[in-house]
Coordinates of C-alpha atoms in Angstrom, one line a residue:
H1 CA 0.0 0.0 0.0
Y2 CA 2.8 2.4 0.8
E3 CA 4.6 1.6 -2.4
R4 CA 1.4 2.2 -4.4
A5 CA 0.8 5.5 -2.6
L6 CA 4.3 6.6 -3.4
E7 CA 3.8 5.7 -7.1
I8 CA 0.5 7.6 -7.3
D9 CA 2.0 10.8 -5.7
E10 CA 5.1 10.6 -7.9
K11 CA 2.9 10.5 -11.0
A12 CA 0.5 13.2 -9.7
Y13 CA 3.1 15.7 -8.3
G14 CA 6.5 14.8 -9.7
S15 CA 9.4 13.1 -8.0
D16 CA 10.4 16.0 -5.8
H17 CA 7.2 17.1 -4.1
P18 CA 6.7 17.2 -0.3
N19 CA 3.9 14.7 -0.6
V20 CA 6.4 12.3 -2.1
A21 CA 8.7 13.0 0.8
A22 CA 5.9 12.0 3.2
R23 CA 5.3 8.8 1.4
L24 CA 9.0 8.0 1.4
N25 CA 9.0 8.6 5.2
S26 CA 6.2 6.1 5.7
L27 CA 7.7 3.4 3.5
S28 CA 11.2 3.9 5.1
Q29 CA 9.8 3.5 8.6
L30 CA 8.0 0.3 7.6
L31 CA 11.2 -1.1 6.1
Q32 CA 13.0 -0.2 9.3
A33 CA 10.4 -1.9 11.4
T34 CA 10.7 -5.1 9.4
N35 CA 14.5 -5.1 9.6
R36 CA 15.3 -3.9 6.1
L37 CA 17.6 -1.2 7.2
E38 CA 19.7 -0.9 4.0
E39 CA 16.6 -0.4 2.0
S40 CA 15.2 2.1 4.4
E41 CA 18.1 4.6 4.6
P42 CA 18.2 5.9 1.0
L43 CA 14.4 6.5 1.1
I44 CA 14.6 8.8 4.2
R45 CA 17.7 10.5 2.9
R46 CA 15.8 11.2 -0.4
A47 CA 12.8 12.6 1.6
L48 CA 15.1 14.9 3.5
E49 CA 16.7 16.3 0.3
I50 CA 13.2 16.9 -1.2
D51 CA 12.0 18.7 1.8
K52 CA 15.1 20.9 2.1
A53 CA 14.8 21.9 -1.5
K54 CA 11.1 22.6 -1.4
L55 CA 10.5 23.8 2.2
G56 CA 13.7 25.2 3.4
V57 CA 15.9 24.0 6.3
N58 CA 13.7 25.2 9.2
H59 CA 10.3 23.6 8.3
P60 CA 8.8 21.1 10.7
N61 CA 8.9 18.4 8.0
I62 CA 12.7 18.8 8.0
A63 CA 12.7 18.0 11.8
R64 CA 10.5 14.9 11.0
D65 CA 13.0 13.7 8.4
L66 CA 16.0 14.4 10.5
N67 CA 14.5 12.5 13.5
N68 CA 13.6 9.5 11.3
L69 CA 17.0 9.3 9.8
A70 CA 18.7 9.6 13.1
L71 CA 16.6 6.8 14.6
L72 CA 17.7 4.6 11.7
L73 CA 21.3 5.5 12.2
Q74 CA 21.0 4.6 15.9
E75 CA 20.0 1.1 14.9
T76 CA 23.2 0.8 12.9
N77 CA 25.3 2.3 15.7
Q78 CA 26.1 5.5 13.8
L79 CA 25.7 7.5 17.0
E80 CA 27.7 10.6 16.2
E81 CA 25.7 11.5 13.1
A82 CA 22.5 10.5 14.8
E83 CA 23.2 12.9 17.7
Q84 CA 23.9 15.8 15.3
L85 CA 20.6 15.1 13.4
H86 CA 18.6 14.8 16.6
R87 CA 20.0 18.1 17.9
Q88 CA 19.2 19.8 14.6
A89 CA 15.6 18.4 14.7
L90 CA 15.1 19.6 18.2
L91 CA 16.2 23.1 17.5
I92 CA 13.7 23.3 14.5
T93 CA 10.9 21.8 16.5
E94 CA 11.3 24.2 19.4
A95 CA 11.5 27.2 17.1
C96 CA 8.3 26.1 15.3
F97 CA 6.1 25.0 18.1
G98 CA 7.6 26.3 21.4
P99 CA 9.3 24.6 24.2
D100 CA 6.3 22.7 25.6
H101 CA 5.0 21.0 22.5
P102 CA 4.7 17.1 22.4
S103 CA 6.9 17.1 19.4
V104 CA 9.6 18.7 21.5
S105 CA 9.2 15.9 24.0
A106 CA 9.7 13.3 21.3
G107 CA 12.8 15.1 20.2
L108 CA 14.2 15.2 23.8
N109 CA 13.5 11.5 24.3
N110 CA 15.3 10.7 21.0
L111 CA 18.4 12.8 21.9
A112 CA 18.4 11.4 25.4
A113 CA 18.6 7.9 24.0
V114 CA 21.7 8.8 22.0
L115 CA 23.3 10.4 25.0
K116 CA 22.7 7.3 27.1
D117 CA 24.3 5.1 24.4
T118 CA 27.4 7.4 24.5
N119 CA 27.5 7.4 28.3
R120 CA 26.5 11.0 29.0
L121 CA 23.9 9.9 31.5
A122 CA 23.5 13.1 33.5
E123 CA 22.6 15.2 30.5
A124 CA 20.4 12.4 29.2
E125 CA 18.5 12.2 32.4
Q126 CA 17.8 15.9 32.4
L127 CA 16.4 15.7 28.9
A128 CA 14.3 12.6 29.8
R129 CA 12.8 14.3 32.8
R130 CA 11.9 17.4 30.8
A131 CA 10.3 15.2 28.1
L132 CA 8.2 13.4 30.8
D133 CA 7.1 16.8 32.3
I134 CA 6.0 18.0 28.8
N135 CA 4.0 14.9 28.1
E136 CA 2.2 14.9 31.4
K137 CA 1.2 18.6 30.9
N138 CA -0.1 17.8 27.4
F139 CA -1.6 14.3 27.8
G140 CA -2.3 13.6 31.5
K141 CA -1.0 10.5 33.2
D142 CA -2.2 7.5 31.1
H143 CA -1.2 8.4 27.5
P144 CA 1.1 6.1 25.5
S145 CA 3.6 8.9 25.2
I146 CA 3.8 8.9 29.0
A147 CA 4.7 5.2 28.9
T148 CA 7.5 6.0 26.5
S149 CA 8.9 8.8 28.7
L150 CA 8.7 6.6 31.8
N151 CA 10.5 3.8 30.0
N152 CA 13.3 6.2 28.8
L153 CA 13.7 7.7 32.3
A154 CA 13.8 4.3 33.9
M155 CA 16.5 3.1 31.5
L156 CA 18.7 6.0 32.7
L157 CA 18.0 5.3 36.3
K158 CA 19.0 1.7 35.8
A159 CA 22.2 2.8 34.0
T160 CA 23.1 4.8 37.1
N161 CA 22.3 1.8 39.4
R162 CA 19.1 3.3 40.8
Y163 CA 17.1 0.1 40.4
S164 CA 14.6 0.8 43.1
E165 CA 13.6 4.1 41.4
A166 CA 13.6 2.5 37.9
E167 CA 11.3 -0.5 38.7
P168 CA 8.1 1.4 39.5
L169 CA 8.5 3.5 36.3
Y170 CA 8.9 0.4 34.2
R171 CA 5.9 -1.2 35.8
R172 CA 3.8 1.9 35.2
A173 CA 4.9 2.1 31.6
L174 CA 3.9 -1.5 31.1
E175 CA 0.5 -1.0 32.7
I176 CA -0.2 2.0 30.5
S177 CA 0.8 0.2 27.3
E178 CA -1.2 -2.9 28.1
A179 CA -4.3 -0.8 28.8
K180 CA -3.9 1.1 25.6
F181 CA -2.7 -1.5 23.1
G182 CA -3.6 -4.9 24.6
C183 CA -1.2 -7.6 26.0
Y184 CA 0.4 -8.7 22.7
H185 CA 1.4 -5.4 21.0
P186 CA 5.0 -4.7 20.0
N187 CA 5.0 -1.6 22.2
V188 CA 4.1 -3.8 25.2
A189 CA 7.0 -6.1 24.3
I190 CA 9.5 -3.2 24.8
H191 CA 8.3 -2.7 28.4
L192 CA 8.1 -6.4 29.2
N193 CA 11.7 -6.8 28.2
N194 CA 13.0 -3.8 30.0
L195 CA 11.3 -4.7 33.2
A196 CA 12.5 -8.3 32.9
V197 CA 16.1 -7.2 32.4
L198 CA 15.9 -5.0 35.4
L199 CA 14.5 -7.8 37.6
E200 CA 17.1 -10.3 36.3
S201 CA 20.0 -8.0 37.1
S202 CA 19.0 -6.3 40.3
T203 CA 16.7 -8.5 42.3
D204 CA 15.9 -12.1 43.2
K205 CA 12.7 -12.0 41.1
T206 CA 14.1 -14.2 38.3
E207 CA 10.8 -16.2 38.0
E208 CA 8.9 -13.0 37.2
A209 CA 11.7 -11.9 34.9
E210 CA 11.4 -15.3 33.0
S211 CA 7.7 -14.9 32.6
L212 CA 8.0 -11.3 31.3
M213 CA 10.8 -12.2 28.9
R214 CA 8.9 -15.2 27.6
R215 CA 5.9 -12.9 26.8
H216 CA 8.3 -10.5 25.1
L217 CA 9.7 -13.3 22.9
I218 CA 6.2 -14.6 22.0
I219 CA 5.1 -11.1 20.9
L220 CA 8.2 -10.7 18.6
H221 CA 7.6 -14.2 17.2
Q222 CA 4.0 -13.4 16.5
F223 CA 5.2 -10.1 14.8
G224 CA 7.4 -12.2 12.5
S225 CA 4.7 -14.7 11.7
S226 CA 2.1 -12.1 10.9
S227 CA 4.4 -9.7 8.9
G228 CA 6.6 -12.2 7.1
Y229 CA 9.7 -10.5 8.4
E230 CA 11.8 -11.2 11.5
H231 CA 11.5 -8.5 14.1
L232 CA 14.5 -6.2 14.3
H233 CA 15.3 -7.4 17.9
M234 CA 14.2 -11.0 17.6
R235 CA 17.7 -12.5 17.7
D236 CA 18.7 -10.4 20.7
A237 CA 15.5 -11.5 22.4
I238 CA 16.3 -15.2 21.9
G239 CA 19.8 -14.7 23.2
N240 CA 18.6 -12.8 26.3
Y241 CA 16.0 -15.4 27.1
A242 CA 18.4 -18.2 26.7
G243 CA 20.9 -16.4 28.9
L244 CA 18.3 -15.9 31.6
L245 CA 17.3 -19.6 31.6
K246 CA 21.0 -20.5 31.8
G247 CA 21.4 -18.3 34.8
M248 CA 18.4 -20.0 36.4
G249 CA 20.1 -23.4 36.1
Y250 CA 18.6 -24.7 32.9
D251 CA 20.9 -27.0 30.9
E252 CA 21.3 -26.7 27.1
D253 CA 18.6 -29.3 26.4
R254 CA 16.0 -27.7 28.6
I255 CA 16.8 -24.2 27.1
K256 CA 16.4 -25.6 23.5
Q257 CA 13.1 -27.2 24.6
R258 CA 11.8 -24.0 26.1
L259 CA 12.7 -22.0 23.0
S260 CA 11.1 -24.6 20.8
E261 CA 7.9 -24.4 22.8
I262 CA 7.8 -20.7 22.0
L263 CA 9.1 -20.6 18.4
N264 CA 7.7 -23.9 17.1
P265 CA 4.6 -24.5 19.2
E266 CA 3.0 -26.7 16.6
N267 CA 5.9 -29.2 17.2
T268 CA 5.5 -29.4 20.9

């Protein structure tokens, strides 16, 4: 459908129209979500060039393009360029919408994630707390954007060994996502995994961690079955779950059996 929409707009408007850039963004994000990163990157870069040429460098669409490209670069560990793009996007968004707009919160969260990955945790935490404050002012306490902000702040607290502060934030984020999306949505999987990793590493709640991580793996497996593409984080999920089981005393045969029960239920 995205490819057809792109083709229609290219015929109707030409190859360098902002509507074409919007379609390229959508298709690029879908390719990224289905782990086709090499196909995704040239589309979003093309969208960025179209919007720069047609809209100028300070238009909100430029911020959208920069953010989407930066998120893709994060997945391929190109963190220096990703940080530069996120900072550019944030400046544009604040100039266009003001400092308390939800789009600013999204930009703050994105930049905080890069800073976390480059070990600038204090600056990242400051941005994450500001993002959470903006979202709570705009959306209240139970919006999916609140879950994202809580998750990001909890990750930073965990990174600075404040596990007791991080755990209730992870649990609240999971509760919000389950209420909004249902129990088997990919967004829920993110919160399941993050809470499970925290419980595994910082407490004696390994049984709960196993249950959460198993649910996470089931959701990613269902994503692959329904979409026809392996989820971007499926292999990491398998490795993390196997590592947890090993830490709980499972031998190799029992680990393989448990994984088979999840990944090949028709054979068990």
